[in-house]
PDB file of C-alpha atoms in Angstrom:
ATOM      1  CA  UNK A   7     114.324  96.709 105.540  1.00  0.00           C
ATOM      2  CA  UNK A   8     113.290  93.962 103.001  1.00  0.00           C
ATOM      3  CA  UNK A   9     110.361  94.472 100.510  1.00  0.00           C
ATOM      4  CA  UNK A  10     108.162  91.620 100.465  1.00  0.00           C
ATOM      5  CA  UNK A  11     105.848  90.502  97.509  1.00  0.00           C
ATOM      6  CA  UNK A  12     102.130  91.044  97.933  1.00  0.00           C
ATOM      7  CA  UNK A  13     100.230  88.660 100.124  1.00  0.00           C
ATOM      8  CA  UNK A  14      98.238  86.036  98.275  1.00  0.00           C
ATOM      9  CA  UNK A  15      95.119  88.187  98.941  1.00  0.00           C
ATOM     10  CA  UNK A  16      94.817  91.913  99.705  1.00  0.00           C
ATOM     11  CA  UNK A  17      94.426  92.600 103.489  1.00  0.00           C
ATOM     12  CA  UNK A  18      91.016  92.644 105.040  1.00  0.00           C
ATOM     13  CA  UNK A  19      90.683  96.459 104.816  1.00  0.00           C
ATOM     14  CA  UNK A  20      92.730  97.217 101.628  1.00  0.00           C
ATOM     15  CA  UNK A  21      91.270 100.493 100.164  1.00  0.00           C
ATOM     16  CA  UNK A  22      91.417  98.871  96.668  1.00  0.00           C
ATOM     17  CA  UNK A  23      88.945  96.138  97.530  1.00  0.00           C
ATOM     18  CA  UNK A  24      85.425  96.710  96.439  1.00  0.00           C
ATOM     19  CA  UNK A  25      83.968  95.044  99.542  1.00  0.00           C
ATOM     20  CA  UNK A  26      85.782  97.494 102.008  1.00  0.00           C
ATOM     21  CA  UNK A  27      83.300  99.957 103.507  1.00  0.00           C
ATOM     22  CA  UNK A  28      83.798 103.622 102.712  1.00  0.00           C
ATOM     23  CA  UNK A  29      85.487 105.877 105.294  1.00  0.00           C
ATOM     24  CA  UNK A  30      87.917 103.472 106.857  1.00  0.00           C
ATOM     25  CA  UNK A  31      91.109 105.299 105.925  1.00  0.00           C
ATOM     26  CA  UNK A  32      92.181 108.960 106.089  1.00  0.00           C
ATOM     27  CA  UNK A  33      91.765 111.539 103.218  1.00  0.00           C
ATOM     28  CA  UNK A  34      95.632 111.505 103.164  1.00  0.00           C
ATOM     29  CA  UNK A  35      95.614 107.795 102.532  1.00  0.00           C
ATOM     30  CA  UNK A  36      92.866 107.782  99.769  1.00  0.00           C
ATOM     31  CA  UNK A  37      94.769 110.759  98.038  1.00  0.00           C
ATOM     32  CA  UNK A  38      97.644 108.375  97.462  1.00  0.00           C
ATOM     33  CA  UNK A  39      95.632 105.848  95.357  1.00  0.00           C
ATOM     34  CA  UNK A  40      94.905 107.933  92.144  1.00  0.00           C
ATOM     35  CA  UNK A  41      98.470 109.201  91.657  1.00  0.00           C
ATOM     36  CA  UNK A  42      99.457 105.645  90.544  1.00  0.00           C
ATOM     37  CA  UNK A  43      96.937 105.806  87.785  1.00  0.00           C
ATOM     38  CA  UNK A  44      99.081 108.677  86.221  1.00  0.00           C
ATOM     39  CA  UNK A  45     101.445 107.955  83.133  1.00  0.00           C
ATOM     40  CA  UNK A  46     104.616 106.324  84.201  1.00  0.00           C
ATOM     41  CA  UNK A  47     106.683 109.346  84.179  1.00  0.00           C
ATOM     42  CA  UNK A  48     104.349 111.160  86.527  1.00  0.00           C
ATOM     43  CA  UNK A  49     103.956 108.390  89.231  1.00  0.00           C
ATOM     44  CA  UNK A  50     105.384 108.359  92.528  1.00  0.00           C
ATOM     45  CA  UNK A  51     108.839 106.711  92.792  1.00  0.00           C
ATOM     46  CA  UNK A  52     108.136 104.453  95.741  1.00  0.00           C
ATOM     47  CA  UNK A  53     106.417 101.154  96.037  1.00  0.00           C
ATOM     48  CA  UNK A  54     103.064 101.254  97.696  1.00  0.00           C
ATOM     49  CA  UNK A  55     103.119  99.384 100.873  1.00  0.00           C
ATOM     50  CA  UNK A  56     100.282  97.383 102.618  1.00  0.00           C
ATOM     51  CA  UNK A  57      98.212  99.577 105.140  1.00  0.00           C
ATOM     52  CA  UNK A  58      98.090  96.762 107.628  1.00  0.00           C
ATOM     53  CA  UNK A  59     101.203  94.540 107.246  1.00  0.00           C
ATOM     54  CA  UNK A  60     103.773  97.297 106.530  1.00  0.00           C
ATOM     55  CA  UNK A  61     105.476  96.927 109.990  1.00  0.00           C
ATOM     56  CA  UNK A  62     106.205  93.181 109.708  1.00  0.00           C
ATOM     57  CA  UNK A  63     109.342  92.001 111.371  1.00  0.00           C
ATOM     58  CA  UNK A  64     110.445  90.307 108.050  1.00  0.00           C
ATOM     59  CA  UNK A  65     110.107  93.531 106.072  1.00  0.00           C
ATOM     60  CA  UNK A  66     107.585  95.891 104.366  1.00  0.00           C
ATOM     61  CA  UNK A  67     105.087  94.101 102.268  1.00  0.00           C
ATOM     62  CA  UNK A  68     103.804  95.573  98.898  1.00  0.00           C
ATOM     63  CA  UNK A  69     100.150  96.158  98.862  1.00  0.00           C
ATOM     64  CA  UNK A  70      98.243  93.348  96.947  1.00  0.00           C
ATOM     65  CA  UNK A  71      95.398  95.692  96.021  1.00  0.00           C
ATOM     66  CA  UNK A  72      97.888  98.169  94.590  1.00  0.00           C
ATOM     67  CA  UNK A  73      99.740  95.449  92.550  1.00  0.00           C
ATOM     68  CA  UNK A  74      96.420  94.020  91.469  1.00  0.00           C
ATOM     69  CA  UNK A  75      94.584  97.270  90.439  1.00  0.00           C
ATOM     70  CA  UNK A  76      97.409  99.077  88.608  1.00  0.00           C
ATOM     71  CA  UNK A  77      99.467  97.905  85.409  1.00  0.00           C
ATOM     72  CA  UNK A  78     102.590  96.961  87.056  1.00  0.00           C
ATOM     73  CA  UNK A  79     104.326  96.903  83.575  1.00  0.00           C
ATOM     74  CA  UNK A  80     103.841 100.665  83.524  1.00  0.00           C
ATOM     75  CA  UNK A  81     104.848 101.206  87.158  1.00  0.00           C
ATOM     76  CA  UNK A  82     107.615 103.697  87.757  1.00  0.00           C
ATOM     77  CA  UNK A  83     108.204 102.586  91.308  1.00  0.00           C
ATOM     78  CA  UNK A  84     108.568  98.971  90.326  1.00  0.00           C
ATOM     79  CA  UNK A  85     110.996  99.879  87.550  1.00  0.00           C
ATOM     80  CA  UNK A  86     113.152 102.093  89.918  1.00  0.00           C
ATOM     81  CA  UNK A  87     112.990  99.381  92.727  1.00  0.00           C
ATOM     82  CA  UNK A  88     114.290  96.881  90.269  1.00  0.00           C
ATOM     83  CA  UNK A  89     117.015  99.162  88.807  1.00  0.00           C
ATOM     84  CA  UNK A  90     118.441 100.119  92.138  1.00  0.00           C
ATOM     85  CA  UNK A  91     118.349  96.634  93.459  1.00  0.00           C
ATOM     86  CA  UNK A  92     115.776  97.353  96.246  1.00  0.00           C
ATOM     87  CA  UNK A  93     113.878  94.168  95.438  1.00  0.00           C
ATOM     88  CA  UNK A  94     114.809  90.882  94.185  1.00  0.00           C
ATOM     89  CA  UNK A  95     113.942  89.759  90.684  1.00  0.00           C
ATOM     90  CA  UNK A  96     111.628  87.226  92.146  1.00  0.00           C
ATOM     91  CA  UNK A  97     109.762  89.846  94.036  1.00  0.00           C
ATOM     92  CA  UNK A  98     109.669  92.194  91.020  1.00  0.00           C
ATOM     93  CA  UNK A  99     108.116  89.224  89.138  1.00  0.00           C
ATOM     94  CA  UNK A 100     105.559  88.399  91.980  1.00  0.00           C
ATOM     95  CA  UNK A 101     104.415  92.022  91.928  1.00  0.00           C
ATOM     96  CA  UNK A 102     104.303  92.331  88.133  1.00  0.00           C
ATOM     97  CA  UNK A 103     102.327  89.093  87.708  1.00  0.00           C
ATOM     98  CA  UNK A 104     100.025  89.582  90.832  1.00  0.00           C
ATOM     99  CA  UNK A 105      96.383  88.784  90.228  1.00  0.00           C
ATOM    100  CA  UNK A 106      94.014  89.436  93.032  1.00  0.00           C
ATOM    101  CA  UNK A 107      91.641  86.584  94.070  1.00  0.00           C
ATOM    102  CA  UNK A 108      89.044  89.219  95.173  1.00  0.00           C
ATOM    103  CA  UNK A 109      87.313  92.066  93.320  1.00  0.00           C
ATOM    104  CA  UNK A 110      89.234  95.394  93.167  1.00  0.00           C
ATOM    105  CA  UNK A 111      88.208  98.713  91.906  1.00  0.00           C
ATOM    106  CA  UNK A 112      89.351  99.353  88.259  1.00  0.00           C
ATOM    107  CA  UNK A 113      91.679 102.316  89.242  1.00  0.00           C
ATOM    108  CA  UNK A 114      93.043 104.214  92.151  1.00  0.00           C
ATOM    109  CA  UNK A 115      90.699 107.119  91.392  1.00  0.00           C
ATOM    110  CA  UNK A 116      87.679 104.687  91.805  1.00  0.00           C
ATOM    111  CA  UNK A 117      88.999 103.391  94.808  1.00  0.00           C
ATOM    112  CA  UNK A 118      89.710 106.882  96.303  1.00  0.00           C
ATOM    113  CA  UNK A 119      86.201 108.019  95.412  1.00  0.00           C
ATOM    114  CA  UNK A 120      84.450 105.223  97.093  1.00  0.00           C
ATOM    115  CA  UNK A 121      86.629 105.488 100.146  1.00  0.00           C
ATOM    116  CA  UNK A 122      86.273 109.133 100.725  1.00  0.00           C
ATOM    117  CA  UNK A 123      82.465 109.323  99.970  1.00  0.00           C
ATOM    118  CA  UNK A 124      81.590 108.574 103.636  1.00  0.00           C
ATOM    119  CA  UNK A 125      84.736 109.650 105.280  1.00  0.00           C
ATOM    120  CA  UNK A 126      83.151 112.176 107.482  1.00  0.00           C
ATOM    121  CA  UNK A 127      80.398 109.842 108.592  1.00  0.00           C
ATOM    122  CA  UNK A 128      81.427 106.248 108.331  1.00  0.00           C
ATOM    123  CA  UNK A 129      78.747 103.601 108.587  1.00  0.00           C
ATOM    124  CA  UNK A 130      78.702 100.714 111.178  1.00  0.00           C
ATOM    125  CA  UNK A 131      80.776  98.435 109.078  1.00  0.00           C
ATOM    126  CA  UNK A 132      83.445 101.069 108.513  1.00  0.00           C
ATOM    127  CA  UNK A 133      83.369 101.954 112.184  1.00  0.00           C
ATOM    128  CA  UNK A 134      83.998  98.276 113.147  1.00  0.00           C
ATOM    129  CA  UNK A 135      86.924  98.158 110.575  1.00  0.00           C
ATOM    130  CA  UNK A 136      88.453 101.237 112.073  1.00  0.00           C
ATOM    131  CA  UNK A 137      88.164  99.874 115.647  1.00  0.00           C
ATOM    132  CA  UNK A 138      89.683  96.607 114.516  1.00  0.00           C
ATOM    133  CA  UNK A 139      92.613  98.525 112.641  1.00  0.00           C
ATOM    134  CA  UNK A 140      93.358 100.736 115.737  1.00  0.00           C
ATOM    135  CA  UNK A 141      93.893  97.455 117.785  1.00  0.00           C
ATOM    136  CA  UNK A 142      96.190  96.107 115.122  1.00  0.00           C
ATOM    137  CA  UNK A 143      98.168  99.356 114.394  1.00  0.00           C
ATOM    138  CA  UNK A 144      99.089 101.402 117.384  1.00  0.00           C
ATOM    139  CA  UNK A 145     100.305 104.195 115.125  1.00  0.00           C
ATOM    140  CA  UNK A 146      96.776 105.028 113.882  1.00  0.00           C
ATOM    141  CA  UNK A 147      94.857 107.923 115.295  1.00  0.00           C
TER     142      UNK A 147
END
């Protein structure tokens, strides 16, 4: 499967966006965010895919919120994907140079703390987002 660069803007329900309500994603999803804050040698080796558009017929899209939040010059997964030819030089450059047009949390830890705050009792906006995501992604429970 082809790895695509981030979309021009993070998806509507990106867990890195400050405007997304708390409690939209699972605890497991939020737990993935802070591990990309770690020093390079301790980060996951895989690129972080978009939560909504990762099953695109053209390939898997890298999460724009992830690319915009974390320092991609220090990203282990980006370095490995480049070294093993899993992404094109153009895609690597697009990920490294990505700047989000919308506000993002300053770190994966901040995004995860916000996201899990209301995870057991999501508010009306979060419930609306969850319902919309369920219609978009049939693999969600």
